[in-house]
Amino acid sequence: MAEVQTFHPVTGSEIVNTAKNMLKEGYRLIQICCTKTPTEMDIIYTFEKLNLQCENFKLPVNVGDTLPSISGVFFAAFLYENEIHDLYGVNFTGMAVDFKGTLYETAVKQAFSMTGAENKE
Amino acid sequence: MAFNVIGKTVMKSLFGKPATAMYPVIKNEFYPNTRGNIEVAIDKCNFCGLCSRRCPAGAIEVSKPDKKWEIDRTRCIVCNFCVQVCARDSLSTQRHYTVPMTDKSKRISTSYGQTVQEDA
Amino acid sequence: MGERTIIPFGPQHPVLPEPLHLDLILEDEKVVGAVPSIGFVHRGLEKLVEKRDFHEMMYVIERVCGICSFIHGQGYVQTIEGIFGLEIPDRAKFLRTIWAELSRVHSHLLWLGLMADAYGFESLFMHCWRVREKVLDIFEETTGGRVIFSVCKVGGVWKDIDNETLKRIVEVLNVVEQESKALTDVFIKDFTVQKRTRGVGVLSYQDAIDVGAVGPTLRGSGVAMDLRKLGYAAYGELNFEPIVEKDGDCYARTIVRVRELYQSIDLIRQCVSKIPDGEIEVKVKGNPKGEYVSRLEQPRGQVVYYGRANGTKYLERFRVRTPTFANIPALLKMLPGADLADVPLLALTIDPCISCTER
């Protein structure tokens, strides 16, 4: 237990090529997760091989940024990307299925892009 | 073969005991571990407020000056956390559940202490 | 070539009480495409992590799902222990494994019941749930709750099970096993059931990998992948192999679950025979700092947790990627080519749990 996990840095322009490389090496996408803290915001892509080996990539991002979608490489990515679009306000281009902000219809738009510390004022 | 299986099931259903409990007649027996509701032994409590700060649902209100300990039964999720953090062992989980209610607008809460304010 | 029709499926009780909505594009009776929509029960539980301290959050995360509640709690504490770099006592690991496997038994029995209900075997459904009741009674006896257990804590477990009770659990499970044998025979051998499930909704080996299917959906397509092989909790000391079926149709997915039911019972027996004596928790000091991704195997499939902490008692982010989230793309791959009448059955075979998907 408690193995050390590394998060490889990656940029928005590289992410599609990274995903293609991972696909070639036999990895599959298991999650995309967006994190917003008061100081930073990033998206984590986790890939996993069939032998359970796992790789993480960290992509720094800001609210309102536009990123290329990787759903052309990994079909399953469209759900995660729509989720991040609806909750964090990060835009993706070329999603396999684009819900246009209707996946999660929250009362407050981009509900998760505000952190608790900012909300408290 | 298939007839044997179904025959067995039919015989069991016809002559066996019912699978359901005869509820209003025979009351369900709870296990010693069952988490039913939270009770406080008010004479042991020193109103430190630890339980109210740790409650994930925000169901407990403690007021030190008034010596009041109050729990909102509709909010409480009986997670047992307050019982586990209580430093003076004044809280305990009882086996019986909170009685059902028809009106949620009245807060069902139980107060203990000197100033008793029953909301319901 | 028929005319194209769009039929909405769900969200009001599609096959099971979960708000799953699919827009089915039909050509005559055949489905040619489907667009899913979820988001009817989005609760934002992940956001609550910023307002509850990391000990309390366990009880919130458990309430993400009502079926795999224990494994959600276990995943949460494993993530926090991963950030701390904490090693928990062996007995706590075994206890967690026992509860997790009991959850699998009850989840699979529940699913088999729903499956029987979906093709109209009403009394089989009730028999499945009658057997499941015994497992729920074990939960109530050992943890105090039938659905939400609240026994995991960061650094161990709250409650111990004494060895007498462990023995009795095995005896109850022997009865459960015997009674489910008669029930699962129907799923395996019945002519009508096979007519409904064989060859329906085939997900090929390569497709299953490509769309990122997980759990029994993946193993039903012949991919031997089981996160329990990672050896978290006590799984490293237990002897088991992932259960695999080749066909990738509804029948294969059913059989995977039926066989996993018996595998779980066997794993609990192994646990009870191997469980060591000793402490059940370690003291946790300070606040976590760092980030961690942990992966577990739920009854429905792989679940991924990501936690980030900044050294205060509140976490900055905790994310739950539930198995259904990964299986929805797989469902979209299965649907084209199926008959409209088979859609409920197909949707059910991924064991959807939408409430926990949206958290």
Coordinates of C-alpha atoms in Angstrom, one line a residue:
Chain A
M1 CA 0.0 0.0 0.0
A2 CA 0.9 3.7 -0.2
E3 CA 3.1 3.5 -3.2
V4 CA 4.5 6.9 -4.4
Q5 CA 2.4 8.3 -7.2
T6 CA 3.8 10.6 -9.8
F7 CA 1.8 13.1 -11.8
H8 CA 3.5 13.9 -15.1
P9 CA 3.1 17.5 -16.2
V10 CA 1.5 18.0 -19.6
T11 CA 0.3 21.0 -21.6
G12 CA -3.0 21.6 -23.4
S13 CA -1.4 21.4 -26.9
E14 CA 0.3 18.0 -26.0
I15 CA -2.6 16.3 -24.5
V16 CA -4.1 14.7 -27.6
N17 CA -0.7 13.3 -28.7
T18 CA -0.1 12.1 -25.2
A19 CA -3.4 10.3 -25.3
K20 CA -2.5 8.7 -28.6
N21 CA 0.8 7.5 -27.2
M22 CA -0.9 6.0 -24.2
L23 CA -3.4 4.2 -26.5
K24 CA -0.5 2.8 -28.5
E25 CA 1.1 1.5 -25.4
G26 CA -2.1 -0.3 -24.4
Y27 CA -3.4 2.1 -21.8
R28 CA -7.0 3.0 -21.4
L29 CA -8.6 6.1 -19.9
I30 CA -10.1 5.6 -16.4
Q31 CA -10.7 9.1 -15.3
I32 CA -10.4 12.8 -16.0
C33 CA -10.7 14.9 -12.9
C34 CA -10.6 18.7 -12.5
T35 CA -9.4 20.3 -9.3
K36 CA -9.7 23.9 -8.3
T37 CA -8.0 25.2 -5.2
P38 CA -7.7 28.8 -4.2
T39 CA -4.3 29.0 -5.8
E40 CA -4.2 26.6 -8.7
M41 CA -6.4 24.7 -11.1
D42 CA -5.6 21.6 -13.0
I43 CA -7.0 18.6 -14.8
I44 CA -5.8 15.1 -14.0
Y45 CA -5.9 12.4 -16.7
T46 CA -5.5 8.9 -15.3
F47 CA -4.7 6.0 -17.7
E48 CA -4.5 2.4 -16.8
K49 CA -3.1 -0.8 -18.4
L50 CA -4.8 -4.1 -18.3
N51 CA -2.1 -5.3 -15.9
L52 CA -3.4 -2.6 -13.5
Q53 CA -0.4 -0.3 -14.0
C54 CA -1.5 3.3 -13.8
E55 CA -0.2 6.7 -15.0
N56 CA -1.3 10.2 -14.1
F57 CA -1.0 13.4 -16.1
K58 CA -1.5 16.8 -14.7
L59 CA -2.6 19.6 -17.0
P60 CA -2.7 23.2 -15.5
V61 CA -5.7 25.1 -16.7
N62 CA -7.9 28.2 -15.9
V63 CA -11.6 28.8 -15.9
G64 CA -12.7 29.8 -19.4
D65 CA -9.8 28.1 -21.1
T66 CA -10.3 26.0 -24.2
L67 CA -8.7 22.6 -24.5
P68 CA -8.8 20.0 -27.3
S69 CA -11.0 17.0 -26.5
I70 CA -9.4 13.6 -26.3
S71 CA -12.7 11.8 -27.0
G72 CA -11.5 11.2 -30.5
V73 CA -8.8 8.9 -29.0
F74 CA -10.7 7.6 -26.0
F75 CA -14.5 7.6 -26.7
A76 CA -15.3 7.4 -23.0
A77 CA -13.7 10.8 -22.4
F78 CA -16.8 12.7 -23.6
L79 CA -18.7 12.2 -20.3
Y80 CA -15.8 13.5 -18.2
E81 CA -15.2 16.5 -20.5
N82 CA -18.9 17.5 -20.4
E83 CA -18.8 17.2 -16.7
I84 CA -15.8 19.4 -16.4
H85 CA -17.4 21.9 -18.8
D86 CA -20.6 22.1 -16.8
L87 CA -19.0 22.2 -13.3
Y88 CA -15.8 24.1 -13.9
G89 CA -16.3 26.2 -17.0
V90 CA -13.5 24.7 -19.0
N91 CA -14.3 24.5 -22.7
F92 CA -13.5 21.5 -24.9
T93 CA -13.4 21.5 -28.7
G94 CA -14.4 18.4 -30.7
M95 CA -16.2 16.3 -28.1
A96 CA -17.7 13.1 -29.4
V97 CA -21.0 14.0 -27.8
D98 CA -21.4 17.6 -26.8
F99 CA -24.2 18.2 -24.3
K100 CA -23.6 22.0 -24.6
G101 CA -23.9 22.5 -20.8
T102 CA -26.9 20.4 -20.2
L103 CA -25.3 17.3 -18.6
Y104 CA -25.6 18.8 -15.1
E105 CA -28.0 21.7 -15.0
T106 CA -27.1 23.3 -11.7
A107 CA -28.8 26.3 -10.3
V108 CA -25.4 28.1 -10.1
K109 CA -23.5 27.9 -13.4
Q110 CA -20.1 26.3 -13.1
A111 CA -20.9 25.4 -9.5
F112 CA -17.5 23.8 -8.7
S113 CA -15.4 26.7 -10.1
M114 CA -15.8 28.5 -6.9
T115 CA -13.8 27.1 -4.0
G116 CA -15.1 27.0 -0.4
A117 CA -12.6 29.6 0.7
E118 CA -13.7 32.1 -1.9
N119 CA -17.4 31.4 -1.2
K120 CA -17.1 32.3 2.4
E121 CA -15.8 35.8 1.9
Chain B
M1 CA -35.3 -32.3 -12.7
A2 CA -36.9 -28.9 -13.3
F3 CA -40.1 -30.3 -11.8
N4 CA -38.1 -31.4 -8.6
V5 CA -36.8 -27.9 -8.1
I6 CA -40.1 -26.1 -8.6
G7 CA -41.9 -28.9 -6.6
K8 CA -39.5 -28.3 -3.7
T9 CA -40.1 -24.5 -3.8
V10 CA -43.8 -24.9 -4.0
M11 CA -43.9 -27.3 -1.0
K12 CA -41.7 -25.0 1.0
S13 CA -43.9 -22.0 0.2
L14 CA -47.1 -24.0 1.0
F15 CA -46.0 -25.6 4.3
G16 CA -43.0 -23.6 5.4
K17 CA -43.0 -20.6 7.7
P18 CA -43.6 -17.3 5.9
A19 CA -40.4 -15.4 4.8
T20 CA -41.7 -12.1 6.0
A21 CA -42.0 -11.1 9.7
M22 CA -45.4 -10.8 11.3
Y23 CA -44.6 -7.2 12.1
P24 CA -47.3 -5.6 14.2
V25 CA -47.9 -8.8 16.1
I26 CA -44.3 -9.8 16.6
K27 CA -42.0 -6.8 17.0
N28 CA -38.6 -7.0 15.3
E29 CA -35.8 -7.6 17.6
F30 CA -32.8 -5.4 17.1
Y31 CA -29.2 -6.4 17.6
P32 CA -27.1 -4.9 20.4
N33 CA -25.1 -3.1 17.7
T34 CA -28.1 -1.5 15.9
R35 CA -27.8 2.2 15.5
G36 CA -31.3 3.5 16.2
N37 CA -31.0 6.9 17.7
I38 CA -28.7 9.0 19.8
E39 CA -29.4 9.6 23.5
V40 CA -27.5 11.8 26.0
A41 CA -26.9 11.2 29.7
I42 CA -27.3 14.9 30.5
D43 CA -25.7 14.7 34.0
K44 CA -22.4 13.5 32.5
C45 CA -22.3 16.1 29.8
N46 CA -20.1 19.2 30.3
F47 CA -21.5 21.0 27.2
C48 CA -18.1 21.2 25.5
G49 CA -19.8 21.2 22.1
L50 CA -17.4 18.7 20.6
C51 CA -20.3 16.6 19.3
S52 CA -22.0 19.5 17.6
R53 CA -18.8 20.6 15.9
R54 CA -18.0 17.1 14.6
C55 CA -21.6 16.2 13.5
P56 CA -21.5 15.7 9.7
A57 CA -25.2 16.7 9.4
G58 CA -25.1 19.6 11.8
A59 CA -28.0 18.1 13.8
I60 CA -26.7 18.8 17.3
E61 CA -26.8 22.2 19.0
V62 CA -25.0 22.7 22.3
S63 CA -25.1 25.9 24.3
K64 CA -22.8 26.1 27.3
P65 CA -24.3 29.2 29.1
D66 CA -27.8 27.8 28.9
K67 CA -26.6 24.2 29.6
K68 CA -28.6 23.0 26.7
W69 CA -28.1 20.0 24.5
E70 CA -30.4 19.7 21.6
I71 CA -30.7 17.2 18.7
D72 CA -32.7 17.5 15.6
R73 CA -34.0 14.1 14.9
T74 CA -34.9 14.7 11.3
R75 CA -31.3 15.8 10.5
C76 CA -29.5 13.2 12.5
I77 CA -28.1 10.4 10.3
V78 CA -27.1 8.2 13.2
C79 CA -23.6 7.8 12.0
N80 CA -22.4 7.3 15.6
F81 CA -19.5 9.8 15.2
C82 CA -20.7 12.0 18.1
V83 CA -20.7 8.9 20.4
Q84 CA -17.2 8.1 19.4
V85 CA -15.8 11.5 19.9
C86 CA -17.5 12.3 23.2
A87 CA -14.8 12.6 25.8
R88 CA -17.1 12.0 28.8
D89 CA -19.0 9.0 27.4
S90 CA -22.3 10.9 27.9
L91 CA -23.7 10.0 24.5
S92 CA -24.9 6.6 23.5
T93 CA -26.7 4.9 20.6
Q94 CA -30.0 3.3 21.5
R95 CA -31.6 0.5 19.7
H96 CA -35.0 1.9 18.9
Y97 CA -35.6 4.1 15.9
T98 CA -37.1 7.6 16.0
V99 CA -40.9 7.4 15.6
P100 CA -42.2 8.3 12.1
M101 CA -43.8 11.7 11.6
T102 CA -46.2 13.2 9.2
D103 CA -45.2 16.8 9.3
K104 CA -41.6 17.9 8.6
S105 CA -42.3 21.6 9.1
K106 CA -42.2 21.2 12.9
R107 CA -38.7 20.4 13.8
I108 CA -38.6 17.2 15.8
S109 CA -35.9 17.9 18.3
T110 CA -35.2 16.7 21.8
S111 CA -33.8 19.1 24.3
Y112 CA -32.1 18.4 27.5
G113 CA -30.8 20.7 30.2
Q114 CA -32.2 23.3 32.4
T115 CA -34.0 25.4 29.8
V116 CA -36.2 23.0 28.0
Q117 CA -37.6 24.3 24.8
E118 CA -39.6 21.7 23.0
D119 CA -40.2 22.8 19.4
A120 CA -42.6 20.0 18.7
Chain C
M1 CA -34.7 0.9 -44.6
G2 CA -37.3 2.2 -42.2
E3 CA -38.1 5.6 -40.9
R4 CA -36.1 6.9 -38.0
T5 CA -37.9 7.5 -34.8
I6 CA -36.5 8.9 -31.5
I7 CA -38.0 7.3 -28.4
P8 CA -37.2 8.6 -25.0
F9 CA -36.3 5.9 -22.5
G10 CA -36.5 6.9 -18.8
P11 CA -35.8 8.8 -16.6
Q12 CA -38.9 7.7 -14.7
H13 CA -38.2 4.1 -13.7
P14 CA -36.7 2.8 -16.9
V15 CA -36.0 -0.7 -15.6
L16 CA -34.9 0.0 -12.1
P17 CA -35.6 3.0 -9.9
E18 CA -32.7 5.1 -11.2
P19 CA -33.0 8.3 -13.3
L20 CA -31.2 7.0 -16.4
H21 CA -32.4 8.7 -19.6
L22 CA -31.6 7.5 -23.1
D23 CA -32.8 9.0 -26.3
L24 CA -33.0 5.9 -28.5
I25 CA -32.8 6.4 -32.3
L26 CA -34.7 3.6 -33.9
E27 CA -35.0 2.3 -37.4
D28 CA -38.2 0.3 -37.2
E29 CA -37.6 -2.0 -34.2
K30 CA -33.8 -1.8 -34.2
V31 CA -31.8 0.7 -32.2
V32 CA -29.3 2.4 -34.3
G33 CA -28.0 4.9 -31.8
A34 CA -28.5 6.3 -28.4
V35 CA -27.7 9.5 -26.5
P36 CA -27.6 9.3 -22.7
S37 CA -28.4 12.1 -20.4
I38 CA -27.8 12.0 -16.7
G39 CA -27.8 14.9 -14.2
F40 CA -31.2 14.5 -12.7
V41 CA -30.0 13.8 -9.2
H42 CA -26.7 15.7 -9.1
R43 CA -26.1 16.4 -5.4
G44 CA -22.7 17.9 -5.4
L45 CA -21.5 15.8 -2.5
E46 CA -17.9 16.1 -3.7
K47 CA -18.1 19.8 -3.0
L48 CA -19.0 19.2 0.6
V49 CA -15.4 18.1 1.3
E50 CA -14.4 21.7 1.7
K51 CA -16.7 22.2 4.6
R52 CA -16.4 18.9 6.5
D53 CA -13.2 17.8 8.1
F54 CA -11.6 14.7 6.7
H55 CA -12.8 12.4 9.5
E56 CA -16.4 13.5 9.1
M57 CA -16.3 13.3 5.4
M58 CA -16.2 9.5 5.6
Y59 CA -19.9 9.5 6.6
V60 CA -20.8 11.8 3.7
I61 CA -18.9 9.7 1.1
E62 CA -20.6 6.6 2.3
R63 CA -23.9 8.1 1.4
V64 CA -22.9 8.5 -2.3
C65 CA -24.5 5.1 -2.9
G66 CA -26.8 2.9 -1.0
I67 CA -25.6 -0.4 -2.3
C68 CA -21.8 -0.1 -2.3
S69 CA -21.8 2.3 0.6
F70 CA -19.1 0.3 2.5
I71 CA -16.7 0.3 -0.5
H72 CA -17.2 4.0 -1.0
G73 CA -16.2 4.5 2.7
Q74 CA -13.3 2.1 2.3
G75 CA -12.1 3.9 -0.8
Y76 CA -12.2 7.2 0.9
V77 CA -10.2 6.1 3.9
Q78 CA -7.7 4.3 1.7
T79 CA -7.2 7.5 -0.2
I80 CA -6.6 9.4 3.0
E81 CA -4.3 6.7 4.3
G82 CA -2.5 6.8 1.0
I83 CA -1.9 10.6 1.5
F84 CA -0.7 9.9 5.0
G85 CA 1.3 6.9 4.0
L86 CA -0.4 5.0 6.8
E87 CA -0.2 1.2 7.2
I88 CA -3.3 -0.2 9.0
P89 CA -3.2 -3.3 11.2
D90 CA -3.8 -6.7 9.5
R91 CA -7.0 -7.4 11.4
A92 CA -8.6 -4.2 10.2
K93 CA -7.6 -5.1 6.6
F94 CA -9.3 -8.5 6.9
L95 CA -12.4 -7.0 8.5
R96 CA -12.7 -4.5 5.7
T97 CA -12.3 -7.3 3.2
I98 CA -15.1 -9.3 4.9
W99 CA -17.5 -6.4 4.8
A100 CA -16.5 -5.5 1.3
E101 CA -17.2 -9.1 0.1
L102 CA -20.4 -9.2 2.0
S103 CA -21.4 -6.1 0.1
R104 CA -20.6 -7.8 -3.1
V105 CA -22.8 -10.8 -2.1
H106 CA -25.7 -8.5 -1.3
S107 CA -25.2 -6.3 -4.3
H108 CA -25.1 -9.2 -6.7
L109 CA -28.2 -10.8 -5.2
L110 CA -30.0 -7.5 -5.5
W111 CA -29.0 -7.2 -9.1
L112 CA -30.0 -10.8 -9.9
G113 CA -33.4 -10.0 -8.4
L114 CA -33.7 -6.9 -10.5
M115 CA -32.7 -8.9 -13.6
A116 CA -35.3 -11.5 -12.9
D117 CA -37.9 -8.7 -12.5
A118 CA -36.8 -7.2 -15.8
Y119 CA -37.7 -10.4 -17.7
G120 CA -40.8 -10.9 -15.7
F121 CA -39.8 -13.6 -13.2
E122 CA -41.6 -11.9 -10.4
S123 CA -41.3 -14.6 -7.8
L124 CA -37.6 -15.3 -8.6
F125 CA -37.0 -11.6 -7.9
M126 CA -38.6 -12.0 -4.4
H127 CA -36.7 -15.2 -3.7
C128 CA -33.4 -13.4 -4.5
W129 CA -34.2 -10.6 -2.2
R130 CA -35.3 -13.1 0.5
V131 CA -31.9 -14.6 0.5
R132 CA -30.3 -11.2 0.4
E133 CA -32.1 -10.4 3.7
K134 CA -29.9 -12.8 5.5
V135 CA -26.8 -10.8 4.4
L136 CA -28.4 -7.6 5.5
D137 CA -29.1 -9.1 8.9
I138 CA -25.3 -9.9 9.2
F139 CA -24.6 -6.3 8.5
E140 CA -27.0 -5.1 11.1
E141 CA -25.6 -7.4 13.7
T142 CA -21.9 -6.6 13.0
T143 CA -22.1 -2.9 12.1
G144 CA -25.4 -1.6 13.4
G145 CA -26.7 -0.5 10.0
R146 CA -28.4 -2.4 7.2
V147 CA -27.4 -0.1 4.4
I148 CA -25.0 2.5 5.8
F149 CA -22.4 0.9 7.9
S150 CA -20.2 3.7 9.2
V151 CA -17.5 1.3 10.4
C152 CA -14.5 2.5 8.4
K153 CA -12.3 5.2 9.9
V154 CA -9.1 6.7 8.8
G155 CA -6.5 4.3 10.3
G156 CA -8.7 1.2 10.7
V157 CA -12.2 0.3 11.6
W158 CA -14.5 1.3 14.5
K159 CA -15.9 -2.1 15.3
D160 CA -14.4 -5.5 15.7
I161 CA -16.2 -8.8 14.9
D162 CA -15.4 -11.4 17.5
N163 CA -14.4 -14.9 16.3
E164 CA -17.7 -16.5 17.5
T165 CA -19.6 -14.1 15.2
L166 CA -17.2 -14.7 12.4
K167 CA -17.9 -18.4 12.6
R168 CA -21.6 -17.8 12.6
I169 CA -21.3 -15.6 9.6
V170 CA -19.8 -18.4 7.7
E171 CA -22.6 -20.7 8.8
V172 CA -25.2 -18.2 7.6
L173 CA -23.3 -17.9 4.3
N174 CA -23.4 -21.7 3.8
V175 CA -27.2 -21.4 4.0
V176 CA -27.1 -18.4 1.6
E177 CA -24.9 -20.4 -0.8
Q178 CA -27.2 -23.4 -0.7
E179 CA -30.3 -21.3 -1.2
S180 CA -28.8 -19.2 -4.0
K181 CA -27.8 -22.4 -5.9
A182 CA -31.4 -23.2 -6.5
L183 CA -32.1 -19.6 -7.7
T184 CA -29.0 -19.2 -9.9
D185 CA -29.7 -22.4 -11.7
V186 CA -32.7 -20.6 -13.2
F187 CA -30.4 -17.8 -14.5
I188 CA -28.0 -20.4 -15.9
K189 CA -30.2 -23.1 -17.3
D190 CA -33.7 -21.8 -17.9
F191 CA -34.7 -21.9 -21.5
T192 CA -36.8 -18.7 -21.4
V193 CA -34.0 -16.8 -19.7
Q194 CA -31.5 -17.9 -22.3
K195 CA -33.8 -16.9 -25.1
R196 CA -33.9 -13.4 -23.7
T197 CA -30.2 -13.0 -22.9
R198 CA -28.1 -15.1 -25.2
G199 CA -26.6 -13.1 -28.1
V200 CA -28.2 -9.9 -27.0
G201 CA -26.1 -6.7 -26.7
V202 CA -22.7 -8.2 -27.6
L203 CA -19.7 -6.2 -26.5
S204 CA -16.6 -7.5 -28.1
Y205 CA -13.3 -7.9 -26.4
Q206 CA -11.7 -5.0 -28.1
D207 CA -14.7 -2.7 -27.7
A208 CA -14.9 -3.4 -24.0
I209 CA -11.3 -2.3 -23.6
D210 CA -11.6 0.7 -25.9
V211 CA -14.7 2.3 -24.3
G212 CA -13.3 1.7 -20.9
A213 CA -15.9 -0.7 -19.5
V214 CA -15.3 -1.9 -16.0
G215 CA -16.3 -4.7 -13.7
P216 CA -18.6 -7.6 -14.7
T217 CA -19.3 -5.8 -18.0
L218 CA -15.6 -5.9 -18.9
R219 CA -15.1 -9.5 -17.5
G220 CA -18.2 -10.7 -19.4
S221 CA -16.4 -9.7 -22.6
G222 CA -13.4 -11.9 -21.8
V223 CA -11.0 -9.4 -20.2
A224 CA -9.5 -10.8 -17.1
M225 CA -9.2 -7.6 -15.1
D226 CA -10.0 -7.3 -11.5
L227 CA -8.8 -4.5 -9.3
R228 CA -8.8 -6.8 -6.3
K229 CA -5.7 -8.3 -7.9
L230 CA -3.9 -5.1 -6.8
G231 CA -3.8 -6.6 -3.4
Y232 CA -5.3 -3.7 -1.4
A233 CA -6.8 -4.5 2.0
A234 CA -6.3 -8.2 2.5
Y235 CA -6.8 -9.3 -1.1
G236 CA -3.1 -9.9 -1.5
E237 CA -3.2 -12.8 0.9
L238 CA -6.3 -14.4 -0.5
N239 CA -6.4 -17.0 -3.3
F240 CA -8.7 -16.1 -6.2
E241 CA -8.7 -15.5 -9.9
P242 CA -10.8 -13.0 -11.8
I243 CA -14.0 -14.5 -13.3
V244 CA -14.1 -14.3 -17.0
E245 CA -16.8 -15.2 -19.6
K246 CA -16.0 -15.0 -23.3
D247 CA -19.3 -14.2 -25.0
G248 CA -19.8 -10.6 -24.1
D249 CA -23.6 -10.8 -24.2
C250 CA -26.2 -10.3 -21.5
Y251 CA -26.0 -14.0 -20.6
A252 CA -22.2 -13.8 -20.0
R253 CA -22.6 -10.7 -17.8
T254 CA -25.2 -12.5 -15.8
I255 CA -23.0 -15.6 -15.4
V256 CA -20.1 -13.5 -14.3
R257 CA -22.2 -12.0 -11.5
V258 CA -23.5 -15.5 -10.5
R259 CA -20.0 -16.9 -10.3
E260 CA -18.7 -13.8 -8.4
L261 CA -21.4 -14.4 -5.9
Y262 CA -19.9 -17.8 -5.0
Q263 CA -16.4 -16.4 -5.3
S264 CA -17.2 -13.7 -2.7
I265 CA -18.6 -16.3 -0.3
D266 CA -15.5 -18.3 -0.8
L267 CA -13.3 -15.3 -0.2
I268 CA -15.1 -14.6 3.1
R269 CA -14.5 -18.2 4.2
Q270 CA -10.8 -17.7 3.4
C271 CA -10.7 -14.4 5.3
V272 CA -12.3 -16.0 8.4
S273 CA -9.8 -18.8 8.4
K274 CA -6.8 -16.5 8.0
I275 CA -7.8 -13.5 10.1
P276 CA -5.1 -12.6 12.6
D277 CA -5.7 -11.3 16.1
G278 CA -4.6 -7.9 17.1
E279 CA -5.4 -4.2 17.0
I280 CA -8.0 -2.8 14.7
E281 CA -6.9 0.8 14.4
V282 CA -3.8 3.0 14.4
K283 CA -3.8 6.5 15.8
V284 CA -3.9 9.2 13.2
K285 CA -2.0 12.4 14.0
G286 CA -2.0 15.7 12.2
N287 CA -3.6 16.6 8.9
P288 CA -3.0 15.1 5.5
K289 CA -1.0 16.9 2.8
G290 CA -0.5 15.6 -0.7
E291 CA -2.5 13.9 -3.4
Y292 CA -3.4 10.3 -4.1
V293 CA -5.3 8.2 -6.6
S294 CA -6.8 5.0 -5.3
R295 CA -8.6 2.3 -7.2
L296 CA -10.9 -0.4 -5.8
E297 CA -13.2 -3.0 -7.2
Q298 CA -16.8 -2.5 -6.4
P299 CA -19.6 -5.0 -7.1
R300 CA -20.3 -2.9 -10.2
G301 CA -16.7 -2.5 -11.3
Q302 CA -13.7 -0.4 -10.8
V303 CA -14.0 2.8 -8.8
V304 CA -11.4 5.6 -8.8
Y305 CA -10.9 8.1 -6.0
Y306 CA -8.7 11.1 -6.1
G307 CA -8.0 13.2 -3.1
R308 CA -5.9 16.3 -2.5
A309 CA -5.1 17.8 0.8
N310 CA -3.2 20.9 1.7
G311 CA -2.3 20.2 5.3
T312 CA -5.4 21.6 6.9
K313 CA -8.2 19.5 8.3
Y314 CA -10.3 20.2 5.2
L315 CA -9.5 18.4 1.9
E316 CA -9.3 20.5 -1.2
R317 CA -10.8 18.0 -3.5
F318 CA -12.2 14.6 -3.4
R319 CA -13.4 12.9 -6.5
V320 CA -15.3 9.7 -7.0
R321 CA -15.4 8.1 -10.4
T322 CA -18.0 5.5 -10.0
P323 CA -18.2 2.3 -12.2
T324 CA -21.5 3.4 -13.9
F325 CA -19.8 6.5 -15.2
A326 CA -17.3 4.3 -17.0
N327 CA -20.0 1.8 -18.2
I328 CA -22.3 4.3 -19.8
P329 CA -20.1 4.6 -23.0
A330 CA -20.1 0.7 -23.0
L331 CA -23.9 0.8 -22.9
L332 CA -23.9 3.1 -25.9
K333 CA -21.6 0.6 -27.7
M334 CA -24.0 -2.3 -26.9
L335 CA -27.2 -0.7 -27.9
P336 CA -26.9 -0.3 -31.7
G337 CA -28.4 -3.4 -33.3
A338 CA -30.5 -4.4 -30.3
D339 CA -34.3 -4.6 -30.4
L340 CA -36.3 -2.0 -28.6
A341 CA -37.7 -4.6 -26.3
D342 CA -34.2 -5.7 -25.2
V343 CA -33.2 -2.2 -24.2
P344 CA -34.3 -2.4 -20.6
L345 CA -32.5 -5.7 -20.2
L346 CA -29.4 -4.3 -21.8
A347 CA -29.4 -1.1 -19.6
L348 CA -29.7 -3.3 -16.6
T349 CA -26.8 -5.6 -17.4
I350 CA -24.3 -2.8 -16.8
D351 CA -25.9 -2.5 -13.3
P352 CA -26.5 1.2 -13.5
C353 CA -26.4 3.3 -10.4
I354 CA -27.1 6.8 -11.6
S355 CA -27.4 8.4 -8.2
C356 CA -23.9 7.4 -7.4
T357 CA -22.6 8.3 -10.8
E358 CA -23.7 11.9 -10.3
R359 CA -22.8 12.0 -6.6

